[in-house]
Tab-separated table of C-alpha atoms and ligand atoms in Angstrom:
chain	number	residue	atom	x	y	z
A	1	MET	CA	-15.900	-21.358	-21.685
A	2	TYR	CA	-17.811	-21.129	-18.408
A	3	LEU	CA	-17.592	-23.554	-15.513
A	4	HIS	CA	-20.420	-21.963	-13.458
A	5	LYS	CA	-22.424	-20.830	-16.430
A	6	GLU	CA	-25.384	-19.366	-14.657
A	7	LEU	CA	-23.174	-17.395	-12.301
A	8	GLU	CA	-20.514	-16.249	-14.749
A	9	THR	CA	-23.000	-15.114	-17.309
A	10	LEU	CA	-25.326	-13.107	-15.048
A	11	THR	CA	-26.346	-9.654	-16.376
A	12	ARG	CA	-25.650	-6.593	-14.213
A	13	THR	CA	-29.197	-6.601	-12.919
A	14	GLN	CA	-29.119	-10.187	-12.027
A	15	ILE	CA	-25.744	-9.715	-10.276
A	16	GLU	CA	-27.166	-6.838	-8.225
A	17	ASN	CA	-30.287	-8.752	-7.294
A	18	LEU	CA	-28.305	-11.653	-6.143
A	19	GLN	CA	-25.846	-9.388	-4.223
A	20	LEU	CA	-28.739	-7.668	-2.322
A	21	GLU	CA	-30.245	-10.991	-1.349
A	22	ARG	CA	-26.884	-12.280	-0.203
A	23	LEU	CA	-25.942	-8.977	1.586
A	24	LYS	CA	-29.120	-9.123	3.624
A	25	LYS	CA	-28.391	-12.659	4.703
A	26	THR	CA	-24.722	-11.815	5.483
A	27	VAL	CA	-25.750	-8.860	7.685
A	28	ARG	CA	-28.208	-11.023	9.634
A	29	GLN	CA	-25.438	-13.613	10.015
A	30	CYS	CA	-23.003	-10.904	11.341
A	31	MET	CA	-25.310	-10.228	14.220
A	32	ASN	CA	-24.080	-13.457	15.771
A	33	SER	CA	-20.736	-11.785	16.341
A	34	PRO	CA	-20.503	-9.582	19.324
A	35	PHE	CA	-18.249	-7.290	17.394
A	36	TYR	CA	-20.675	-6.561	14.616
A	37	LYS	CA	-23.686	-6.554	16.953
A	38	LYS	CA	-22.133	-3.784	18.995
A	39	ARG	CA	-21.193	-1.851	15.802
A	40	PHE	CA	-24.720	-1.986	14.627
A	41	ASP	CA	-26.196	-1.232	18.060
A	42	ASP	CA	-24.020	1.801	18.592
A	43	LEU	CA	-25.291	3.235	15.364
A	44	HIS	CA	-28.925	2.171	16.048
A	45	LEU	CA	-28.614	0.274	12.821
A	46	LYS	CA	-30.701	-2.880	12.354
A	47	PRO	CA	-30.286	-5.664	9.708
A	48	GLU	CA	-33.737	-4.660	8.381
A	49	ASP	CA	-32.374	-1.246	7.582
A	50	ILE	CA	-30.323	-2.774	4.740
A	51	ARG	CA	-33.003	-2.750	2.002
A	52	SER	CA	-30.909	-1.786	-1.031
A	53	LEU	CA	-27.357	-2.030	-2.149
A	54	ASP	CA	-27.000	1.707	-1.463
A	55	ASP	CA	-27.741	0.984	2.196
A	56	LEU	CA	-24.332	-0.632	2.369
A	57	TYR	CA	-22.948	2.865	2.997
A	58	LYS	CA	-24.698	2.941	6.347
A	59	ILE	CA	-22.374	0.201	7.571
A	60	PRO	CA	-19.034	1.189	8.954
A	61	PHE	CA	-15.814	-0.199	7.513
A	62	THR	CA	-14.031	-3.212	8.990
A	63	THR	CA	-10.263	-2.824	9.227
A	64	LYS	CA	-7.260	-5.111	9.752
A	65	GLN	CA	-6.941	-3.440	13.225
A	66	ASP	CA	-10.484	-4.740	14.056
A	67	LEU	CA	-9.373	-8.207	13.121
A	68	ARG	CA	-6.258	-7.829	15.240
A	69	ASP	CA	-8.155	-6.376	18.212
A	70	ASN	CA	-10.502	-9.404	18.088
A	71	TYR	CA	-7.746	-11.951	17.507
A	72	PRO	CA	-8.110	-14.842	17.143
A	73	PHE	CA	-11.839	-15.870	17.168
A	74	GLY	CA	-13.751	-12.646	18.064
A	75	LEU	CA	-15.400	-12.166	14.712
A	76	SER	CA	-16.765	-15.683	14.382
A	77	THR	CA	-20.522	-15.942	13.621
A	78	VAL	CA	-20.944	-19.657	14.052
A	79	PRO	CA	-20.497	-22.052	16.996
A	80	MET	CA	-16.833	-23.222	17.218
A	81	GLU	CA	-17.888	-26.835	16.503
A	82	LYS	CA	-18.908	-25.807	12.962
A	83	VAL	CA	-15.443	-24.408	12.203
A	84	VAL	CA	-13.122	-26.809	10.435
A	85	ARG	CA	-10.159	-24.801	9.434
A	86	LEU	CA	-8.320	-21.593	10.094
A	87	HIS	CA	-5.838	-19.717	7.982
A	88	SER	CA	-3.873	-16.634	8.686
A	89	SER	CA	-2.304	-13.963	6.556
A	90	SER	CA	1.475	-13.931	5.781
A	91	GLY	CA	1.799	-11.003	8.232
A	92	THR	CA	3.666	-8.858	5.688
A	93	THR	CA	2.532	-5.746	7.538
A	94	GLY	CA	2.406	-6.816	11.145
A	95	THR	CA	0.554	-9.235	13.430
A	96	PRO	CA	-1.192	-11.868	11.324
A	97	THR	CA	-4.959	-11.929	11.145
A	98	VAL	CA	-6.969	-15.152	11.491
A	99	ILE	CA	-9.833	-16.345	9.318
A	100	LEU	CA	-12.110	-19.145	10.171
A	101	HIS	CA	-13.906	-21.479	7.709
A	102	THR	CA	-16.811	-23.895	7.943
A	103	GLN	CA	-16.875	-26.832	5.487
A	104	ARG	CA	-19.293	-24.838	3.331
A	105	ASP	CA	-16.870	-21.905	3.256
A	106	LEU	CA	-14.126	-24.235	2.037
A	107	ASP	CA	-16.398	-25.748	-0.602
A	108	GLU	CA	-17.335	-22.292	-1.909
A	109	TRP	CA	-13.740	-21.240	-1.885
A	110	ALA	CA	-12.661	-24.305	-3.953
A	111	ASN	CA	-15.452	-23.448	-6.406
A	112	ALA	CA	-14.222	-19.904	-6.824
A	113	VAL	CA	-10.656	-21.007	-7.467
A	114	ALA	CA	-11.815	-23.738	-9.908
A	115	ARG	CA	-13.828	-21.149	-11.777
A	116	CYS	CA	-10.733	-18.979	-12.133
A	117	LEU	CA	-8.650	-21.824	-13.447
A	118	TYR	CA	-11.327	-22.903	-15.835
A	119	MET	CA	-11.569	-19.300	-17.141
A	120	VAL	CA	-7.901	-19.441	-18.337
A	121	GLY	CA	-8.450	-22.672	-20.236
A	122	LEU	CA	-7.379	-25.299	-17.703
A	123	ARG	CA	-9.269	-28.568	-17.669
A	124	ALA	CA	-9.228	-32.069	-16.253
A	125	GLY	CA	-6.278	-33.688	-17.961
A	126	ASP	CA	-3.995	-30.724	-17.245
A	127	ILE	CA	-1.262	-31.261	-14.642
A	128	PHE	CA	-1.189	-28.431	-12.156
A	129	GLN	CA	1.806	-27.845	-9.981
A	130	ASN	CA	1.627	-25.503	-7.008
A	131	SER	CA	4.893	-23.864	-5.883
A	132	SER	CA	3.238	-21.915	-3.036
A	133	GLY	CA	4.119	-22.527	0.546
A	134	TYR	CA	1.451	-24.871	2.098
A	135	GLY	CA	0.288	-24.338	5.602
A	136	MET	CA	-1.050	-21.034	6.894
A	137	PHE	CA	-0.407	-19.345	3.549
A	138	THR	CA	-3.602	-19.618	1.608
A	139	GLY	CA	-1.862	-19.959	-1.776
A	140	GLY	CA	-1.067	-23.629	-0.920
A	141	LEU	CA	-4.317	-25.316	0.162
A	142	GLY	CA	-6.457	-22.666	-1.740
A	143	PHE	CA	-5.062	-23.673	-5.125
A	144	GLN	CA	-4.796	-27.392	-4.098
A	145	TYR	CA	-8.508	-27.710	-3.511
A	146	GLY	CA	-9.513	-25.505	-6.405
A	147	ALA	CA	-7.375	-27.420	-8.872
A	148	GLU	CA	-8.619	-30.755	-7.547
A	149	ARG	CA	-12.199	-29.587	-7.816
A	150	LEU	CA	-11.615	-28.999	-11.485
A	151	GLY	CA	-10.341	-32.513	-11.816
A	152	MET	CA	-6.733	-31.716	-12.543
A	153	LEU	CA	-3.937	-33.928	-11.333
A	154	THR	CA	-2.552	-31.534	-8.694
A	155	VAL	CA	1.074	-31.671	-7.564
A	156	PRO	CA	1.650	-30.050	-4.154
A	157	ALA	CA	5.209	-29.345	-4.718
A	158	ALA	CA	5.206	-26.418	-2.264
A	159	ALA	CA	7.853	-23.734	-1.916
A	160	GLY	CA	11.613	-24.110	-1.968
A	161	ASN	CA	14.125	-26.485	-3.585
A	162	THR	CA	14.045	-25.146	-7.031
A	163	LYS	CA	15.776	-28.096	-8.620
A	164	ARG	CA	13.208	-30.518	-7.216
A	165	GLN	CA	10.425	-28.167	-8.422
A	166	ILE	CA	11.916	-28.329	-11.969
A	167	LYS	CA	12.313	-32.151	-11.812
A	168	PHE	CA	8.651	-32.459	-11.019
A	169	ILE	CA	7.834	-30.122	-13.957
A	170	THR	CA	9.808	-32.285	-16.394
A	171	ASP	CA	9.054	-35.745	-14.959
A	172	PHE	CA	5.304	-35.275	-14.474
A	173	GLY	CA	4.694	-33.179	-17.593
A	174	THR	CA	3.323	-30.255	-15.635
A	175	THR	CA	1.229	-28.103	-17.953
A	176	ALA	CA	0.183	-25.351	-15.465
A	177	LEU	CA	2.143	-23.895	-12.609
A	178	HIS	CA	1.201	-21.490	-9.865
A	179	ALA	CA	4.149	-19.359	-8.723
A	180	ILE	CA	4.609	-15.964	-7.243
A	181	PRO	CA	6.074	-13.692	-9.942
A	182	SER	CA	9.492	-13.220	-8.238
A	183	TYR	CA	9.835	-17.038	-8.141
A	184	ALA	CA	8.985	-17.500	-11.839
A	185	GLY	CA	12.207	-15.613	-12.722
A	186	ARG	CA	14.161	-17.739	-10.269
A	187	LEU	CA	12.840	-20.978	-11.840
A	188	TYR	CA	13.960	-19.801	-15.237
A	189	GLU	CA	17.470	-19.038	-14.025
A	190	VAL	CA	17.844	-22.413	-12.431
A	191	MET	CA	16.403	-24.143	-15.478
A	192	ALA	CA	19.098	-22.352	-17.561
A	193	GLU	CA	21.818	-23.527	-15.141
A	194	MET	CA	20.504	-27.048	-15.500
A	195	GLY	CA	20.546	-26.816	-19.278
A	196	ILE	CA	16.804	-27.066	-19.497
A	197	ASP	CA	14.884	-25.086	-22.127
A	198	PRO	CA	11.367	-24.626	-20.878
A	199	ARG	CA	9.931	-24.538	-24.451
A	200	ARG	CA	11.743	-27.681	-25.598
A	201	ASP	CA	11.942	-29.736	-22.397
A	202	THR	CA	8.776	-29.052	-20.529
A	203	LYS	CA	5.030	-29.042	-21.303
A	204	LEU	CA	4.326	-25.811	-19.401
A	205	LYS	CA	1.777	-23.626	-21.169
A	206	THR	CA	0.026	-21.696	-18.340
A	207	LEU	CA	1.405	-19.808	-15.445
A	208	ILE	CA	-0.695	-18.380	-12.637
A	209	ILE	CA	1.129	-15.562	-11.001
A	210	GLY	CA	-0.080	-13.471	-8.040
A	211	ALA	CA	0.163	-12.832	-4.341
A	212	GLU	CA	2.469	-9.827	-4.811
A	213	PRO	CA	2.419	-6.745	-7.039
A	214	HIS	CA	4.075	-7.063	-10.377
A	215	SER	CA	4.192	-4.916	-13.498
A	216	GLU	CA	2.947	-5.700	-16.991
A	217	GLU	CA	6.596	-5.698	-18.058
A	218	GLN	CA	7.376	-8.449	-15.504
A	219	ARG	CA	4.434	-10.554	-16.826
A	220	LYS	CA	5.736	-10.198	-20.411
A	221	ARG	CA	9.219	-11.282	-19.231
A	222	ILE	CA	7.839	-14.399	-17.488
A	223	GLU	CA	5.845	-15.254	-20.638
A	224	ASP	CA	8.815	-14.816	-22.880
A	225	MET	CA	11.240	-16.676	-20.536
A	226	LEU	CA	9.054	-19.758	-19.987
A	227	GLY	CA	7.019	-19.714	-23.224
A	228	VAL	CA	3.777	-19.606	-21.467
A	229	LYS	CA	0.693	-17.437	-20.997
A	230	ALA	CA	0.796	-15.875	-17.519
A	231	TYR	CA	-2.424	-14.843	-15.752
A	232	ASN	CA	-2.648	-12.540	-12.796
A	233	SER	CA	-4.340	-13.943	-9.708
A	234	PHE	CA	-5.501	-11.739	-6.796
A	235	GLY	CA	-6.566	-12.718	-3.384
A	236	MET	CA	-5.935	-12.314	0.362
A	237	SER	CA	-6.522	-14.506	3.316
A	238	GLU	CA	-9.154	-12.171	4.742
A	239	MET	CA	-11.253	-12.955	1.660
A	240	CYS	CA	-10.423	-16.704	1.807
A	241	GLY	CA	-7.222	-16.496	-0.255
A	242	PRO	CA	-6.836	-16.970	-4.030
A	243	GLY	CA	-9.988	-16.848	-6.123
A	244	VAL	CA	-11.132	-13.305	-5.450
A	245	ALA	CA	-10.307	-11.781	-8.834
A	246	PHE	CA	-8.516	-13.287	-11.828
A	247	GLU	CA	-7.721	-12.463	-15.327
A	248	CYS	CA	-9.634	-14.099	-18.222
A	249	THR	CA	-7.864	-15.027	-21.443
A	250	GLU	CA	-8.219	-11.428	-22.644
A	251	GLN	CA	-5.607	-10.484	-19.997
A	252	ASN	CA	-7.133	-7.060	-19.577
A	253	GLY	CA	-7.976	-6.702	-15.946
A	254	LEU	CA	-9.070	-9.126	-13.211
A	255	HIS	CA	-12.761	-10.173	-13.013
A	256	ILE	CA	-13.908	-9.976	-9.464
A	257	TRP	CA	-16.560	-12.577	-8.611
A	258	GLU	CA	-19.397	-10.320	-7.575
A	259	ASP	CA	-21.590	-13.213	-6.511
A	260	TYR	CA	-19.033	-13.654	-3.763
A	261	TYR	CA	-17.983	-10.097	-3.058
A	262	ILE	CA	-19.291	-6.531	-3.224
A	263	VAL	CA	-16.489	-4.265	-4.467
A	264	GLU	CA	-16.079	-0.601	-3.649
A	265	ILE	CA	-13.177	1.700	-4.387
A	266	VAL	CA	-12.831	4.521	-1.844
A	267	ASP	CA	-10.515	7.467	-1.320
A	268	PRO	CA	-8.189	6.258	1.428
A	269	GLU	CA	-8.188	9.675	3.161
A	270	THR	CA	-11.857	10.683	2.957
A	271	LEU	CA	-13.223	7.146	2.659
A	272	GLU	CA	-15.736	8.421	0.109
A	273	PRO	CA	-16.248	6.541	-3.143
A	274	VAL	CA	-13.906	7.668	-5.874
A	275	PRO	CA	-15.361	8.660	-9.255
A	276	GLU	CA	-15.730	5.722	-11.627
A	277	GLY	CA	-12.495	4.473	-13.046
A	278	GLU	CA	-10.163	6.258	-10.552
A	279	ILE	CA	-7.622	4.655	-8.342
A	280	GLY	CA	-8.428	4.187	-4.673
A	281	GLU	CA	-8.446	1.585	-1.851
A	282	LEU	CA	-10.245	-1.640	-2.561
A	283	VAL	CA	-13.047	-2.371	-0.074
A	284	LEU	CA	-14.756	-5.768	-0.128
A	285	THR	CA	-17.819	-7.260	1.495
A	286	THR	CA	-18.083	-11.052	1.589
A	287	LEU	CA	-21.417	-12.476	0.344
A	288	SER	CA	-21.144	-16.161	0.781
A	289	ARG	CA	-19.275	-16.790	4.038
A	290	GLU	CA	-20.588	-18.500	7.097
A	291	ALA	CA	-17.854	-18.639	9.784
A	292	MET	CA	-16.466	-15.111	9.406
A	293	PRO	CA	-18.251	-12.772	7.021
A	294	LEU	CA	-16.628	-9.338	6.707
A	295	LEU	CA	-18.547	-6.165	5.980
A	296	ARG	CA	-16.774	-3.397	3.997
A	297	TYR	CA	-13.309	-4.649	4.676
A	298	ARG	CA	-10.600	-2.126	3.904
A	299	THR	CA	-7.981	-4.186	2.061
A	300	ARG	CA	-5.414	-1.319	1.754
A	301	ASP	CA	-4.746	-2.495	-1.814
A	302	LEU	CA	-4.872	0.294	-4.366
A	303	THR	CA	-6.474	-0.305	-7.682
A	304	ARG	CA	-9.329	0.969	-9.899
A	305	ILE	CA	-12.347	-0.604	-11.670
A	306	LEU	CA	-11.720	-0.695	-15.427
A	307	PRO	CA	-14.499	0.939	-17.335
A	308	GLY	CA	-16.292	-0.820	-20.193
A	309	GLU	CA	-17.218	-4.348	-21.128
A	310	CYS	CA	-14.848	-7.285	-21.312
A	311	PRO	CA	-14.946	-9.074	-24.756
A	312	CYS	CA	-15.232	-12.399	-22.857
A	313	ARG	CA	-18.784	-11.362	-22.055
A	314	ARG	CA	-18.595	-11.884	-18.360
A	315	HIS	CA	-20.240	-8.891	-16.683
A	316	HIS	CA	-18.362	-9.218	-13.369
A	317	LYS	CA	-16.376	-6.008	-12.929
A	318	ARG	CA	-12.735	-5.987	-13.689
A	319	LEU	CA	-10.043	-4.603	-11.302
A	320	ASP	CA	-6.879	-3.074	-12.776
A	321	ARG	CA	-3.503	-4.651	-11.868
A	322	MET	CA	-2.832	-3.698	-8.213
A	323	LYS	CA	-0.706	-0.617	-7.785
A	324	GLY	CA	0.451	-1.714	-4.380
A	325	ARG	CA	-0.729	-1.391	-0.839
A	326	SER	CA	-1.367	2.015	0.796
A	327	ASP	CA	1.375	0.902	3.261
A	328	ASP	CA	3.856	0.296	0.403
A	329	MET	CA	3.752	3.886	-0.537
A	330	MET	CA	7.161	5.606	0.088
A	331	ILE	CA	7.178	9.324	0.776
A	332	LEU	CA	10.446	10.916	-0.236
A	333	LYS	CA	10.960	14.672	-0.091
A	334	GLY	CA	7.203	14.914	-0.085
A	335	VAL	CA	6.735	12.794	-3.252
A	336	ASN	CA	4.562	9.727	-3.140
A	337	ILE	CA	6.248	6.719	-4.800
A	338	PHE	CA	5.188	3.115	-5.261
A	339	PRO	CA	7.751	0.349	-5.748
A	340	ILE	CA	5.898	-0.869	-8.803
A	341	GLN	CA	6.722	2.482	-10.619
A	342	ILE	CA	10.383	1.665	-10.221
A	343	GLU	CA	9.905	-1.928	-11.280
A	344	ASN	CA	8.080	-0.795	-14.367
A	345	ILE	CA	11.117	1.273	-15.524
A	346	LEU	CA	13.721	-1.364	-14.494
A	347	MET	CA	11.980	-4.166	-16.353
A	348	GLN	CA	12.222	-2.092	-19.617
A	349	PHE	CA	15.973	-2.494	-19.680
A	350	GLU	CA	16.971	-5.663	-21.451
A	351	GLU	CA	20.296	-5.843	-19.649
A	352	LEU	CA	18.602	-6.001	-16.262
A	353	GLY	CA	17.559	-9.188	-14.424
A	354	ASN	CA	14.317	-9.587	-12.420
A	355	ASP	CA	15.498	-8.832	-8.927
A	356	TYR	CA	15.965	-5.394	-7.283
A	357	LEU	CA	15.992	-3.867	-3.860
A	358	ILE	CA	15.062	-0.304	-2.929
A	359	THR	CA	16.786	1.025	0.200
A	360	LEU	CA	15.759	4.310	1.761
A	361	THR	CA	18.128	6.100	4.074
A	362	ASN	CA	18.494	9.623	5.337
A	363	GLU	CA	21.361	11.885	6.060
A	364	GLU	CA	20.557	14.930	8.099
A	365	ALA	CA	17.195	16.024	6.588
A	366	ASN	CA	17.910	14.463	3.229
A	367	ASP	CA	16.088	11.262	2.139
A	368	LEU	CA	18.163	9.022	-0.199
A	369	MET	CA	16.910	6.251	-2.353
A	370	THR	CA	19.275	3.543	-3.551
A	371	VAL	CA	18.131	1.128	-6.156
A	372	GLU	CA	20.211	-2.032	-6.431
A	373	VAL	CA	19.363	-4.194	-9.392
A	374	GLU	CA	20.886	-7.356	-10.757
A	375	LEU	CA	22.245	-7.621	-14.267
A	376	LYS	CA	20.997	-10.446	-16.513
A	377	GLU	CA	24.469	-11.343	-17.757
A	378	PHE	CA	27.916	-10.645	-16.534
A	379	VAL	CA	29.263	-7.408	-17.948
A	380	ASP	CA	32.899	-6.231	-17.446
A	381	ASP	CA	32.782	-3.292	-19.801
A	382	TYR	CA	33.008	-0.457	-17.380
A	383	PRO	CA	32.073	2.401	-19.773
A	384	ARG	CA	28.971	0.470	-20.895
A	385	LEU	CA	27.926	-0.030	-17.265
A	386	GLN	CA	28.308	3.646	-16.579
A	387	THR	CA	26.190	4.661	-19.542
A	388	LEU	CA	23.573	2.133	-18.542
A	389	THR	CA	23.533	3.364	-14.983
A	390	LYS	CA	23.150	6.926	-16.132
A	391	GLU	CA	20.260	6.016	-18.442
A	392	ILE	CA	18.436	4.121	-15.683
A	393	VAL	CA	18.822	7.051	-13.280
A	394	ARG	CA	17.488	9.390	-15.901
A	395	ARG	CA	14.397	7.213	-16.625
A	396	LEU	CA	13.755	6.730	-12.936
A	397	LYS	CA	13.991	10.464	-12.311
A	398	ASP	CA	11.436	11.079	-15.030
A	399	GLU	CA	9.060	8.682	-13.388
A	400	ILE	CA	9.475	9.373	-9.602
A	401	LEU	CA	10.855	12.961	-9.784
A	402	ILE	CA	13.748	12.346	-7.468
A	403	THR	CA	17.197	11.131	-8.337
A	404	PRO	CA	18.031	7.748	-6.916
A	405	VAL	CA	21.520	6.125	-6.703
A	406	VAL	CA	21.559	3.128	-8.970
A	407	LYS	CA	23.903	0.228	-8.354
A	408	LEU	CA	24.169	-2.623	-10.861
A	409	LEU	CA	24.926	-5.890	-9.237
A	410	PRO	CA	25.981	-9.267	-10.636
A	411	LYS	CA	23.294	-11.939	-10.950
A	412	GLY	CA	22.349	-13.768	-7.706
A	413	VAL	CA	23.627	-11.225	-5.232
A	414	ILE	CA	20.246	-9.881	-3.876
A	415	PRO	CA	18.985	-12.289	-1.290
A	416	LYS	CA	16.027	-14.371	-2.531
A	417	GLN	CA	13.027	-14.961	-0.268
A	418	GLU	CA	11.090	-18.169	-0.117
A	419	GLY	CA	7.764	-16.342	0.024
A	420	LYS	CA	6.827	-12.886	-1.177
A	421	ALA	CA	9.831	-10.822	-2.407
A	422	VAL	CA	11.078	-7.984	-0.192
A	423	ARG	CA	11.484	-5.027	-2.495
A	424	VAL	CA	11.915	-2.131	-0.102
A	425	LYS	CA	14.009	-1.549	2.964
A	426	ASP	CA	13.329	1.656	4.891
A	427	LEU	CA	16.297	2.438	7.077
A	428	ARG	CA	15.466	5.975	7.608
A	429	LYS	CA	15.894	7.240	11.218
A	430	THR	CA	13.390	9.545	12.762
A	431	LEU	CA	15.066	12.954	13.024
A	432	ILE	CA	14.451	15.078	16.026
B	1	LIG	P1	-0.363	-10.505	3.786
B	1	LIG	O1	-1.464	-9.534	3.788
B	1	LIG	O2	0.275	-10.760	5.151
B	1	LIG	O3	0.641	-10.442	2.695
B	1	LIG	P2	-1.872	-12.486	2.307
B	1	LIG	O4	-1.170	-13.753	1.907
B	1	LIG	O5	-3.265	-12.581	2.670
B	1	LIG	O6	-1.058	-11.886	3.513
B	1	LIG	O7	-1.661	-11.476	1.081
B	1	LIG	C1	-2.670	-10.694	0.500
B	1	LIG	C2	-2.126	-9.467	-0.135
B	1	LIG	O8	-1.239	-9.791	-1.223
B	1	LIG	C3	-3.147	-8.661	-0.855
B	1	LIG	O9	-3.819	-7.827	0.066
B	1	LIG	C4	-2.253	-7.836	-1.802
B	1	LIG	O10	-1.662	-6.770	-1.188
B	1	LIG	C5	-1.234	-8.793	-2.230
B	1	LIG	N1	-1.606	-9.496	-3.517
B	1	LIG	C6	-2.153	-10.656	-3.677
B	1	LIG	N2	-2.368	-10.950	-4.980
B	1	LIG	C7	-1.897	-9.890	-5.641
B	1	LIG	C8	-1.765	-9.590	-7.053
B	1	LIG	N3	-2.142	-10.391	-8.067
B	1	LIG	N4	-1.158	-8.435	-7.371
B	1	LIG	C9	-0.678	-7.508	-6.436
B	1	LIG	N5	-0.788	-7.800	-5.085
B	1	LIG	C10	-1.374	-8.928	-4.671
B	2	LIG	ZN1	-13.117	-11.233	-19.445
């Protein structure tokens, strides 16, 4: 049940003791970086002032902008000859950020990913196929080394060429696949075109899905389509990549490895901690990184800590499914809306496929939202389409409080991305 038994079964007190010890070490390490040294000096703060976990609040936040301002190597805390690899984020929201790793960092990262994979029942003997892009994107090498560390035969299929991906699955007897959620649906469609029934013709039993927000409905769809269990995987390149938080077999939230990270949830406006169990911005402090430790890093991801104990008996806190990033939030007519709220509704309609695109435009002072969504099957019954469209509009309006224009499209019309899906296009012009 546990790969790293001592670490996965720590009690809360043991976790906190370990965190304090590692936090003190991390803060001392950070003093090797001119950036953190100056931050501390400016506040007359010394590493010795961090005596308890509560003293963390004395330390200022680190932001994506800090990483960009010090691009590429300004936050390094080790001599460059100790650095063996760099990764950078996908750059979804602007200039990419760079993260440096020593060999020890890479080893620890592989351990964290291996621990996640073991937690969902994968073992040596499983055949693990990775459909992530390799290269700078951490989902490639991150899962590669983690899966190898666990002793699985690991197939670095990489992104793209879906038919080839499926051929590997059938030829090699792949039992576990890592895919971004939007790609899992695509795989199923192409399997259907090729006359392949995943239940009958493949050995797939486990899917690891992550790297982009997805709804519980979408998970269920993936499980039903492919006949697998699908587990949510959360990570980001600033925190190494995959392996930060992962669902256990209970599928009720993502355990965050608190021997590697200190987790805080703060109000994104006031930056004060939110009350227990409420949604806010996830802030993470690395506890086991040499080349580029980060203190109180504002991830911009919105989530909450789930209250209560997990039946799996791990005491590491559980994060709720991500609601999105603070920068994904759309403000329309003064209402805050997240794309995931729209997905949640769309995925409840059996007639609809997995792909959709939200476009925001404005005419005069009026914001307009258009939701284009693909149909699962071809429908040429016009009255039926009209009734369906009306019902979708009604349900969306109940959820987001504004009335969108809904367009039902034939399958395959919305452009597919190789990496993370683009769900929102904001074409609004600034009005003077
Ligand atoms: P970028 O920030 O450029 O997209 P990364 O590849 O580092 O580059 O992506 C990390 C981000 O992806 C996270 O901060 C989060 O917003 C999103 N993400 C990763 N895993 C998940 C997940 N399981 N659910 C929702 N969002 C996720
Ligand atoms: Zn659990």
